[in-house]
Each structure stands twice: as C-alpha cells, then as structure tokens.
Amino acid sequence: VDTCLDNGKASTCRECAVENSEMKKLPFPNTCTFEGDDFKCLKESIIPFMNRKMDEGDGAFQVHLGDILKGTNSAANSRRCTDASFDSRSKLFRPAKNFLLINGDNESNECLGYDITEPSDPIRSMWRSKFGTLSFTSDFPEITGGGRPPLTRVAGNEEIFGFEYKSIAFFGLDYPAGDTYITKNAPQDLNQNSCF
C-alpha cells in the first residue's frame, strides 16, 4: 500500500506530499512505495517483454542501469529511499529472468542518509540487503551458448559485480553521480586526485 505516516497518522503518499506541499517535507522514514507510471510500465510491459525475448533466445540476461526511484538531482536528501520503496522494487524485479541491477544515483548518493565517506552507510547497506545478492536464476538459452556463468561481487561493496561469458568480461560498476556530487561532498584531497 502506498501510504506514509504523517504525524503518526497513516495517509496516502499523495496526501502527505500535498499536505506537506513539498517532497522534502515528507515525513522520513515513511512507508511510501512511490509506484507511479514508470513502475506500472516496467511491471506490465517491459519485464514481460524482456522475459519473452529471453525465452525466444534473443538474450541471456537483463541488467537495469539503476535509477529505480525518481531522483532529486541533489545530494543526500531524497526521502524516497526507504525499506518500503526498496521492498517494492525488489518485488517488482523478482519475476525478471537472469536479472542484475546496477546501483543508480537515485537510490544511493541522492538518498537521505548517504555518506560518501562511509562505505557501510545505512543507504548502501539497505540497497545491498535488497539487491546485492541478485544473480542468474536459470541457465542461459542454448541459442546464446547455454550454461550459467558464476557471478562475482566485491565483498563489502556488492553493487559492483562481474562475470565472464563466452570469453567476454562483463562488469557492473557504481560511483557517485558525476563531478558535481564529488566536488561538493568529497574531501578536498579526493578532488585534487579525482579522475572525474
């Protein structure tokens, strides 16, 4: 249910946002799942289409390139990054075959509670608990070569992964969103040596 707690009273997220007039005033944490039109499109069209294409042998795996929540375009202030919204997306992607997720800035460094200096901040820990164990759920179609390659994740930074298939290496990498975030939020010594 797409609800939030507003002063201890349950109401819909839309009511909370209207009553509070701005997203930044939405109670936090909240129980909103933020399941809008993009969510519905993924659930009803895109995931079934991708699964069908994989069944037909047109692909072996799916990778979502992050941003599973709407972003705020600013660092560490999104109130959308909650257990409820992450659980909602976890359930959304569950039917997707051989599905991997790369962490986007909307569900990492834009989230309230993100700390660039702390690799185990609450936001990254929550993301890892919901998505950091995703792996291939079935063998790849025979037409693409079959088999199921082992997936390796970086311990303590599970949003980074890699695997090799048919002599091609694939990597899922994650870093904060661009030089604006780094410049405004990283320690000065990181800025001087940054490759961004």
Coordinates of C-alpha atoms in Angstrom, one line a residue, residues 44-196:
E44 CA 3.1 -4.7 -17.1
S45 CA 5.2 -4.2 -20.3
I46 CA 9.0 -4.1 -20.0
I47 CA 9.7 -7.0 -17.7
P48 CA 7.3 -9.4 -19.5
F49 CA 8.7 -8.3 -22.9
M50 CA 12.3 -8.9 -21.8
N51 CA 11.4 -12.3 -20.3
R52 CA 9.6 -13.2 -23.6
K53 CA 12.7 -12.2 -25.6
M54 CA 14.9 -14.3 -23.4
D55 CA 12.6 -17.3 -23.8
E56 CA 12.9 -16.8 -27.6
G57 CA 16.7 -16.8 -27.3
D58 CA 17.2 -13.1 -28.1
G59 CA 19.1 -12.5 -24.9
A60 CA 20.7 -14.3 -21.9
F61 CA 20.4 -11.8 -19.1
Q62 CA 19.0 -8.4 -18.2
V63 CA 20.7 -5.5 -16.5
H64 CA 18.9 -2.5 -15.2
L65 CA 21.2 0.5 -15.1
G66 CA 20.0 2.0 -11.9
D67 CA 17.6 4.8 -11.0
I68 CA 14.8 2.5 -9.9
L69 CA 13.4 5.5 -8.0
K70 CA 12.7 9.0 -9.1
G71 CA 15.7 11.2 -8.3
T72 CA 16.1 14.7 -6.7
N73 CA 19.2 15.9 -8.6
S74 CA 20.8 16.8 -5.3
A75 CA 23.0 15.0 -2.8
A76 CA 21.8 13.1 0.2
N77 CA 18.3 14.5 0.6
S78 CA 15.8 12.1 -1.1
R79 CA 13.1 10.8 1.2
R80 CA 12.1 8.1 -1.4
C81 CA 14.9 5.7 -0.2
T82 CA 13.1 3.6 2.4
D83 CA 12.6 0.0 3.2
A84 CA 9.1 0.2 1.7
S85 CA 10.2 1.6 -1.6
F86 CA 13.2 -0.8 -1.9
D87 CA 11.0 -3.7 -1.0
S88 CA 8.5 -2.6 -3.6
R89 CA 11.2 -2.6 -6.3
S90 CA 12.6 -5.9 -5.1
K91 CA 9.2 -7.5 -5.6
L92 CA 8.8 -5.7 -9.0
F93 CA 12.0 -7.2 -10.3
R94 CA 11.6 -10.7 -8.8
P95 CA 9.8 -12.1 -12.0
A96 CA 12.6 -10.8 -14.3
K97 CA 14.8 -13.7 -15.5
N98 CA 18.6 -13.6 -15.0
F99 CA 18.2 -10.0 -13.7
L100 CA 21.1 -7.8 -12.4
L101 CA 20.8 -4.3 -11.1
I102 CA 23.4 -1.6 -11.1
N103 CA 23.0 0.9 -8.3
G104 CA 21.9 4.3 -9.6
D105 CA 22.4 7.7 -8.0
N106 CA 18.7 8.0 -7.3
E107 CA 18.9 5.1 -4.9
S108 CA 22.4 5.8 -3.4
N109 CA 24.1 9.2 -3.2
E110 CA 20.8 11.2 -3.6
C111 CA 19.3 9.4 -0.6
L112 CA 18.9 10.9 2.8
G113 CA 21.4 9.2 5.0
Y114 CA 24.0 8.6 2.3
D115 CA 27.6 9.3 3.4
I116 CA 30.3 9.3 0.7
T117 CA 33.0 8.6 3.4
E118 CA 31.2 5.6 4.9
P119 CA 31.0 2.5 2.6
S120 CA 28.6 0.9 5.1
D121 CA 26.2 3.8 5.5
P122 CA 22.5 2.9 6.0
I123 CA 21.5 3.5 2.4
R124 CA 24.2 1.3 0.9
S125 CA 23.5 -1.4 3.5
M126 CA 19.8 -1.3 2.7
W127 CA 20.4 -1.5 -1.1
R128 CA 22.8 -4.4 -0.6
S129 CA 20.3 -6.3 1.5
K130 CA 17.6 -6.0 -1.1
F131 CA 19.6 -6.2 -4.4
G132 CA 23.2 -7.1 -3.6
T133 CA 22.6 -10.9 -3.9
L134 CA 20.8 -10.9 -7.2
S135 CA 22.3 -13.5 -9.5
F136 CA 21.4 -15.6 -12.5
T137 CA 18.2 -17.6 -11.8
S138 CA 18.4 -20.0 -14.8
D139 CA 20.8 -21.3 -17.4
F140 CA 21.2 -19.0 -20.5
P141 CA 19.3 -20.1 -23.6
E142 CA 21.0 -22.7 -25.7
I143 CA 20.9 -20.5 -28.7
T144 CA 23.1 -17.9 -26.9
G145 CA 25.5 -20.6 -25.7
G146 CA 23.8 -22.1 -22.7
G147 CA 25.3 -22.6 -19.3
R148 CA 25.2 -20.2 -16.3
P149 CA 28.4 -18.3 -15.6
P150 CA 29.4 -17.6 -12.0
L151 CA 28.8 -14.0 -10.9
T152 CA 31.4 -12.4 -8.6
R153 CA 30.5 -9.5 -6.3
V154 CA 33.0 -7.3 -4.4
A155 CA 32.8 -8.2 -0.7
G156 CA 31.6 -5.1 1.2
N157 CA 30.6 -3.4 -2.0
E158 CA 28.2 -5.8 -3.5
E159 CA 26.8 -3.3 -6.0
I160 CA 30.0 -3.9 -8.0
F161 CA 29.9 -7.2 -9.9
G162 CA 31.5 -9.1 -12.8
F163 CA 31.2 -12.3 -14.8
E164 CA 32.7 -13.8 -17.9
Y165 CA 30.7 -15.4 -20.7
K166 CA 32.0 -16.8 -24.0
S167 CA 35.4 -15.1 -23.4
I168 CA 33.7 -11.7 -22.8
A169 CA 34.0 -10.0 -19.4
F170 CA 31.0 -8.0 -18.1
F171 CA 31.2 -5.6 -15.2
G172 CA 28.6 -3.7 -13.2
L173 CA 30.2 -0.6 -11.7
D174 CA 28.9 2.1 -9.4
Y175 CA 30.2 5.6 -8.4
P176 CA 28.5 8.7 -7.2
A177 CA 26.9 10.9 -9.8
G178 CA 29.5 12.9 -11.6
D179 CA 31.8 15.7 -10.6
T180 CA 29.1 18.0 -9.1
Y181 CA 28.5 15.5 -6.3
I182 CA 32.2 14.8 -5.8
T183 CA 33.2 18.4 -5.8
K184 CA 30.5 19.5 -3.3
N185 CA 30.7 16.5 -0.9
A186 CA 34.0 14.7 -1.1
P187 CA 37.1 15.7 1.0
Q188 CA 39.3 18.2 -0.8
D189 CA 42.2 15.7 -1.2
L190 CA 39.9 13.4 -3.3
N191 CA 39.0 16.3 -5.6
Q192 CA 42.6 17.0 -6.3
N193 CA 43.3 13.5 -7.4
S194 CA 39.9 12.8 -9.0
C195 CA 39.7 11.3 -12.5
F196 CA 36.1 12.5 -13.0

